[in-house]
Each structure stands twice: as C-alpha cells, then as structure tokens.
Coordinates of C-alpha atoms and ligand atoms in Angstrom, one line a residue:
M1 CA 93.8 -51.1 -26.2
P2 CA 90.9 -53.8 -28.4
I3 CA 88.2 -52.2 -29.2
I4 CA 84.7 -53.2 -29.1
K5 CA 82.9 -53.1 -31.6
G6 CA 79.2 -53.9 -31.9
A7 CA 79.0 -55.5 -35.5
P8 CA 79.9 -58.6 -34.8
V9 CA 77.9 -58.9 -31.3
A10 CA 74.7 -57.5 -33.4
E11 CA 75.3 -60.2 -36.2
A12 CA 75.8 -63.4 -33.9
I13 CA 72.2 -62.3 -32.5
S14 CA 70.4 -61.9 -36.2
A15 CA 71.4 -64.8 -36.8
D16 CA 70.2 -67.2 -34.2
T17 CA 67.1 -65.5 -34.3
L18 CA 66.7 -65.4 -38.0
K19 CA 66.7 -68.8 -37.3
R20 CA 63.8 -68.6 -34.7
A21 CA 62.1 -66.2 -36.5
E22 CA 61.9 -69.0 -39.7
T23 CA 60.7 -71.5 -37.5
L24 CA 57.8 -70.4 -36.4
K25 CA 56.7 -68.8 -39.7
A26 CA 57.4 -73.4 -40.9
D27 CA 54.3 -73.6 -37.5
G28 CA 52.2 -70.3 -40.0
I29 CA 53.8 -67.5 -37.7
E30 CA 54.4 -64.8 -39.1
P31 CA 56.5 -63.1 -36.1
C32 CA 55.4 -59.3 -36.8
L33 CA 56.6 -55.8 -35.0
A34 CA 54.6 -53.0 -34.5
I35 CA 56.3 -49.4 -34.2
I36 CA 55.0 -46.2 -33.3
R37 CA 55.5 -42.7 -33.9
V38 CA 54.4 -40.4 -33.2
G39 CA 54.9 -36.9 -35.4
E40 CA 58.4 -37.1 -38.1
D41 CA 60.9 -36.3 -35.7
G42 CA 64.8 -37.0 -37.4
S43 CA 66.5 -39.5 -34.9
Q44 CA 63.0 -41.5 -34.6
L45 CA 62.7 -41.8 -37.8
A46 CA 66.5 -42.4 -38.6
Y47 CA 65.7 -45.1 -35.8
E48 CA 63.3 -46.2 -37.2
R49 CA 64.8 -47.6 -40.2
G50 CA 67.8 -48.8 -39.2
A51 CA 64.7 -51.5 -37.0
V52 CA 62.9 -51.7 -39.7
K53 CA 66.3 -52.6 -41.4
R54 CA 67.5 -55.1 -38.3
M55 CA 63.6 -57.3 -38.8
D56 CA 63.5 -57.5 -42.1
K57 CA 67.5 -59.0 -42.0
C58 CA 65.8 -61.1 -38.9
G59 CA 62.8 -62.4 -41.1
I60 CA 60.4 -60.4 -39.3
K61 CA 57.8 -58.4 -40.4
C62 CA 57.4 -54.3 -39.5
R63 CA 54.3 -52.7 -39.5
I64 CA 54.7 -48.5 -39.4
C65 CA 51.7 -46.5 -37.9
A66 CA 52.4 -43.0 -38.3
L67 CA 50.4 -41.4 -36.0
D68 CA 49.5 -37.2 -36.5
E69 CA 51.6 -34.9 -33.5
N70 CA 48.4 -33.4 -33.2
I71 CA 46.5 -36.5 -32.0
S72 CA 44.7 -36.5 -29.5
Q73 CA 45.3 -38.4 -25.7
A74 CA 42.2 -40.3 -27.1
D75 CA 42.9 -41.4 -30.5
F76 CA 46.0 -42.1 -29.1
V77 CA 45.0 -44.6 -26.4
N78 CA 42.7 -46.3 -28.8
E79 CA 44.8 -46.6 -31.8
F80 CA 47.6 -48.4 -29.3
K81 CA 44.8 -50.0 -27.7
K82 CA 43.9 -51.5 -31.1
I83 CA 47.9 -52.7 -32.2
N84 CA 47.4 -54.2 -28.8
D85 CA 45.4 -56.4 -29.4
D86 CA 45.8 -56.9 -32.5
E87 CA 46.6 -61.2 -32.9
S88 CA 49.0 -61.5 -35.8
V89 CA 50.9 -58.5 -33.8
H90 CA 53.5 -59.8 -31.8
G91 CA 55.4 -57.0 -30.5
I92 CA 55.0 -53.2 -30.0
L93 CA 58.3 -50.5 -30.2
L94 CA 56.6 -47.2 -29.1
L95 CA 58.8 -44.0 -30.2
Q96 CA 59.6 -41.5 -27.8
P97 CA 59.9 -38.8 -26.4
L98 CA 56.6 -38.5 -27.2
P99 CA 54.6 -34.9 -28.1
K100 CA 54.7 -33.0 -25.0
T101 CA 50.5 -33.2 -25.3
L102 CA 50.2 -37.3 -25.0
S103 CA 51.4 -38.9 -21.6
I104 CA 52.5 -42.7 -22.1
E105 CA 51.7 -43.2 -18.6
P106 CA 47.6 -45.3 -19.9
L107 CA 49.4 -47.0 -22.1
K108 CA 52.2 -49.1 -19.5
D109 CA 48.9 -50.6 -17.8
I110 CA 47.3 -51.0 -22.1
I111 CA 50.1 -53.1 -23.0
N112 CA 50.5 -56.7 -23.0
P113 CA 53.4 -57.0 -21.7
L114 CA 54.4 -60.3 -23.8
K115 CA 53.9 -57.3 -26.7
D116 CA 55.7 -55.1 -24.7
V117 CA 59.6 -55.8 -26.7
D118 CA 61.1 -52.3 -25.0
A119 CA 59.9 -52.9 -21.4
I120 CA 58.0 -50.2 -20.8
S121 CA 55.3 -52.3 -18.4
P122 CA 55.8 -52.2 -14.6
M123 CA 55.2 -56.4 -14.9
N124 CA 58.5 -55.5 -17.1
M125 CA 60.4 -54.3 -14.6
Y126 CA 59.6 -56.4 -11.7
K127 CA 60.5 -59.6 -13.7
I128 CA 63.7 -57.6 -14.7
L129 CA 63.8 -57.1 -10.5
A130 CA 62.9 -60.9 -9.7
N131 CA 65.3 -62.5 -12.4
D132 CA 62.6 -63.6 -14.2
K133 CA 63.3 -64.5 -17.7
T134 CA 59.7 -64.9 -19.4
G135 CA 59.9 -60.8 -19.0
H136 CA 61.7 -58.5 -21.5
A137 CA 64.6 -55.7 -20.5
P138 CA 64.5 -52.8 -22.6
C139 CA 66.0 -53.6 -25.4
T140 CA 69.1 -51.1 -24.8
A141 CA 70.0 -52.3 -21.4
E142 CA 69.7 -55.6 -22.2
G143 CA 72.4 -54.9 -24.9
V144 CA 75.1 -54.0 -23.0
I145 CA 75.0 -58.0 -21.1
E146 CA 74.7 -59.4 -24.5
I147 CA 78.2 -57.5 -25.7
L148 CA 79.8 -58.1 -22.6
D149 CA 78.5 -62.2 -22.8
W150 CA 79.6 -61.8 -26.5
M151 CA 83.5 -61.2 -25.4
G152 CA 83.4 -63.7 -22.7
M153 CA 83.1 -61.8 -19.6
D154 CA 82.1 -63.5 -17.0
L155 CA 81.3 -61.0 -14.3
K156 CA 80.7 -62.8 -11.2
G157 CA 82.0 -60.8 -8.0
K158 CA 83.1 -57.9 -10.4
K159 CA 82.7 -54.4 -8.9
C160 CA 80.3 -53.2 -12.4
K161 CA 80.0 -49.2 -12.2
V162 CA 77.2 -47.7 -14.0
I163 CA 76.8 -43.9 -14.7
G164 CA 73.2 -43.0 -15.3
R165 CA 70.3 -44.1 -13.6
S166 CA 66.4 -44.1 -16.2
M167 CA 64.3 -46.5 -16.6
I168 CA 65.4 -46.7 -20.1
V169 CA 68.7 -47.7 -19.2
G170 CA 70.4 -47.6 -16.3
K171 CA 68.6 -48.9 -13.4
P172 CA 67.5 -51.9 -15.8
L173 CA 71.0 -52.0 -16.2
G174 CA 72.1 -52.3 -13.0
L175 CA 70.4 -54.8 -11.6
L176 CA 71.0 -56.9 -15.1
L177 CA 74.4 -57.0 -13.5
L178 CA 74.0 -57.7 -10.5
S179 CA 71.0 -61.0 -11.6
K180 CA 74.7 -62.2 -12.6
D181 CA 76.5 -61.9 -9.6
A182 CA 78.0 -58.8 -9.8
T183 CA 78.4 -55.9 -7.1
V184 CA 76.8 -53.1 -8.7
T185 CA 77.5 -49.3 -8.0
Y186 CA 74.8 -46.7 -9.7
C187 CA 76.2 -42.8 -10.3
H188 CA 74.4 -40.5 -11.4
S189 CA 74.0 -36.6 -11.6
K190 CA 74.2 -36.4 -7.8
T191 CA 77.6 -38.5 -7.4
R192 CA 80.1 -36.5 -5.5
E193 CA 83.6 -37.0 -7.1
L194 CA 82.6 -39.5 -9.6
A195 CA 86.0 -39.7 -11.4
K196 CA 86.8 -40.6 -7.9
E197 CA 83.8 -43.0 -7.6
T198 CA 84.5 -44.8 -10.7
R199 CA 88.3 -45.7 -10.8
D200 CA 88.0 -48.8 -9.3
A201 CA 85.4 -50.6 -11.8
D202 CA 86.1 -53.8 -13.4
V203 CA 83.5 -52.9 -15.4
L204 CA 81.9 -49.0 -16.6
I205 CA 79.2 -48.5 -18.5
A206 CA 78.6 -44.3 -19.3
A207 CA 75.2 -43.9 -19.6
A208 CA 74.6 -40.3 -19.4
G209 CA 74.3 -38.5 -21.9
S210 CA 76.9 -36.2 -21.4
A211 CA 79.3 -35.7 -24.4
K212 CA 83.1 -37.2 -23.0
L213 CA 81.7 -36.9 -18.8
V214 CA 84.4 -40.3 -18.9
G215 CA 87.8 -38.8 -18.9
A216 CA 91.6 -40.4 -18.6
D217 CA 91.5 -39.7 -14.7
F218 CA 87.9 -42.0 -14.8
V219 CA 89.8 -45.2 -15.1
N220 CA 92.3 -48.0 -14.6
E221 CA 94.3 -50.3 -17.4
N222 CA 92.6 -53.5 -16.4
M223 CA 89.1 -51.5 -17.3
T224 CA 86.7 -52.6 -19.8
V225 CA 84.5 -49.6 -21.0
I226 CA 80.7 -49.7 -22.8
D227 CA 80.1 -46.7 -24.0
V228 CA 75.2 -46.1 -24.6
G229 CA 75.9 -42.1 -24.7
V230 CA 74.2 -40.7 -27.7
N231 CA 75.2 -37.2 -28.4
V232 CA 76.2 -34.1 -31.2
D233 CA 80.4 -33.0 -29.4
E234 CA 81.6 -29.2 -30.8
N235 CA 81.9 -29.9 -33.9
G236 CA 78.5 -31.4 -34.6
K237 CA 80.2 -35.1 -34.3
L238 CA 78.4 -37.7 -33.1
C239 CA 80.2 -39.1 -29.5
G240 CA 79.6 -40.8 -26.4
D241 CA 80.1 -40.1 -23.2
V242 CA 82.9 -41.0 -23.0
D243 CA 86.2 -39.3 -24.4
F244 CA 87.4 -42.3 -26.4
E245 CA 90.5 -40.9 -27.2
A246 CA 91.9 -39.5 -23.6
V247 CA 90.0 -43.1 -22.6
E248 CA 91.2 -45.5 -25.2
P249 CA 95.2 -46.1 -23.9
L250 CA 94.4 -46.8 -21.1
V251 CA 92.0 -48.7 -20.5
A252 CA 91.6 -53.1 -21.6
N253 CA 88.8 -52.7 -23.7
I254 CA 86.2 -49.8 -25.0
T255 CA 83.2 -49.3 -27.3
P256 CA 83.0 -47.3 -29.8
V257 CA 80.4 -44.7 -30.4
P258 CA 78.9 -44.6 -33.5
G259 CA 79.4 -48.4 -34.1
G260 CA 79.2 -49.3 -30.5
T261 CA 76.3 -50.5 -28.5
G262 CA 73.4 -48.6 -31.1
A263 CA 74.3 -51.6 -33.3
V264 CA 73.1 -53.8 -30.9
T265 CA 70.2 -52.5 -29.7
T266 CA 68.1 -53.4 -32.7
S267 CA 69.1 -57.0 -32.8
V268 CA 68.1 -57.5 -29.1
L269 CA 64.7 -55.4 -30.1
A270 CA 64.6 -58.2 -33.1
K271 CA 65.4 -61.4 -31.0
H272 CA 62.3 -60.1 -27.9
V273 CA 59.9 -59.5 -30.8
V274 CA 61.0 -63.6 -31.5
K275 CA 60.7 -64.6 -28.2
A276 CA 57.0 -62.7 -27.8
A277 CA 55.7 -64.6 -30.2
E278 CA 57.1 -67.8 -29.0
L279 CA 55.3 -66.8 -26.2
L280 CA 51.7 -65.3 -26.6
R281 CA 51.4 -69.4 -29.5
K282 CA 52.1 -71.4 -26.1
Ligands
NAD301 P1 68.1 -39.7 -19.5 O1 68.6 -38.6 -19.6 O2 67.5 -40.0 -18.9 O3 69.3 -40.0 -17.7 C1 70.4 -39.7 -17.9 C2 70.7 -40.0 -16.6 O4 72.5 -39.6 -16.3 C3 70.3 -39.3 -16.1 O5 69.9 -40.3 -14.2 C4 71.5 -39.2 -14.8 O6 71.1 -38.2 -13.0 C5 73.0 -39.1 -15.3 N1 74.0 -38.3 -15.7 C6 73.4 -37.1 -16.1 N2 74.2 -35.9 -16.3 C7 75.4 -36.7 -15.2 C8 76.6 -36.5 -15.6 N3 77.5 -35.2 -15.7 N4 77.1 -37.0 -13.9 C9 76.2 -38.5 -13.5 N5 75.8 -38.5 -14.0 C10 75.1 -38.1 -14.6 O7 68.7 -40.6 -20.2 P2 69.2 -42.3 -21.8 O8 67.7 -42.3 -22.1 O9 69.1 -42.6 -20.5 O10 70.1 -42.1 -22.2 C11 71.4 -41.8 -21.6 C12 72.1 -41.5 -22.5 O11 72.1 -42.8 -23.8 C13 71.7 -40.6 -24.1 O12 72.9 -39.9 -24.1 C14 71.5 -41.1 -24.8 O13 70.7 -41.3 -26.4 C15 72.0 -43.0 -25.0 N6 71.0 -44.1 -25.4 C16 71.7 -44.7 -26.1 C17 70.6 -45.4 -26.7 C18 71.8 -46.7 -26.9 O14 71.1 -48.0 -28.0 N7 72.9 -46.9 -27.7 C19 69.0 -45.5 -26.1 C20 68.7 -45.0 -25.5 C21 70.0 -44.4 -25.1

C-alpha cells in the first residue's frame, strides 16, 4: 500500500521557506536559529547536525550554543536570557532532555513566545488550544499535519486516534487535528484494549515511543497510519511504534521509520524560524 515518505513533504516546505528567507534578507534581516545544547549527547548531536543542514538549505543562519554539562542552573538561565535578548536571534531551539541537574521550567516563562519555535512556552500551548495561528506548535506535531495536508487529506469529521499524550507530540497533535475538524481520541498507557480502540480509526498516529506497539490487530484497510516513534528494535535497528512489516500490507497509507515523520520535523523548524523573523519585524 502507498508508503508516504517524509522527504518530498520536507522539500516542499523547505522550498517555500527558502523563498520567505530570501525576502527577509532583501529587507536586511538574516533569519537566525540559536540551538542550545547542554553536554554532548549523541542523539542530540545527530539531531543538531540534521537541523543545521536543513537551516542551511532554507537560507537560515544557525548559531550553536554548546554549554558544559556541569553548568549551574543560575548560569544556564543567564546564558538563555542572553540568547533570548539577542535581537539577531529569531528562533531558539533547546535540545532535550537536559541533564538531571537542570530544570527547563523557568525558561518556559522567560522565552519570548515569538522566538519559541518548538513551543515550550505556555503562551504557545494556549495559542494551539485557541487555534491562534500567530503561535508556534511543536515541530513534530505540526509535521504530522503537514504530511496529512500534503496527502490532500480532508480531516473534517475523520476519526483520528493519537497514541501518546506528551506535551511535545501527542497532546498538541490532538489539538491541531481538532482544529481541522477531526473527531479526536487520545489513547495512552492507561487505555484499555488499545487495539480495539484504534481499529476503527480513519487516521492512526503512533507517538508512544514503544517499538512495534501497533500490530495487525490495530488497523483496517482504509486507514492512514502515521508513525512518529523512534525506537531501536531487538536487533539494534531503528524502528517506529508500528510493526511496519505486519501493518503495511493491511492499510491504505503508512509512513516508514526511518524516512517518514522525522524528515519533516526540521523543515517545520525552519518554517517557524522564518515565521518568527517575519513576526519580530512587525
Ligand atoms: P513520551 O515518553 O513523553 O510520551 C509517550 C506517550 O505514549 C505517553 O503519553 C504514554 O502514555 C504513551 N505510551 C507509552 N507507551 C504506551 C503503550 N504501550 N500503550 C499506549 N500508550 C503508550 O514520548 P514523546 O516525547 O511524546 O515521544 C514519543 C515518540 O516519538 C518517541 O519514540 C520519540 O522518540 C518520538 N519522537 C519523534 C520525533 C520525530 O521528529 N519523529 C520527535 C519527538 C519524539
């Protein structure tokens, strides 16, 4: 059944973002993303490399703020404030998770919501709730909507079931689907009879972080399955939350892992930086 890859969706978003970045540059504004990383975590470094590459493709400058993993909370907050106040920075991405000695909580209130391109601030969460398009949604959650839009899917009245209710993916994604007039169900670790719950969905989005959780008994032949999960299977291979081999022949559309939603996330990030630069200019 059709396999929906992330690359063409990412390319379409990036092409539009590059045009907007060029318009800003013609007005003397160079859109800039600051990436804040504490320590040298391998998966954060990999994500950072992908983000830098994508920003470059989209005509966006990237500034890496690498902080020592032993930095104190007070110094961390001070460094964050400096970046937040820097007028040449339009977007801020804080790589997570932070070391256990640091708390993200004070930063949620400090960050300028316009620069909050991955939506950690309460203001951006509120704007998702209120369907206010001047805010930013978390990039991964918005990336799922981009894929569905790219497919030309009209979500009005569709049964959309989201497995996962985190602040960064599941919860905001459900709200974004709701704003598209979908009928949304959140499933999570306490949901009873998960497979039975998801089986009648038109669109199933798996964002649980549980390798191959979604099996043949979770799906139907008309279903579109979007796999957000990034896990490592028993053989050390990257895999999603969906048992791709078992599910792919049984559904109408499915995104693979790798090569699915992950590719779209950094393009949405770039789009948000340009949007931030446009909003900050006004
Ligand atoms: P999280 O651990 O914060 O949240 C997971 C959610 O899934 C929880 O709400 C939990 O209730 C639910 N859940 C966990 N196991 C479950 C189970 N067996 N049955 C039903 N519900 C279950 O994770 P997160 O940060 O939301 O990330 C989810 C997944 O998405 C992870 O694999 C993560 O690596 C991936 N992710 C991908 C991207 C991307 O760009 N593709 C970005 C962020 C996160």
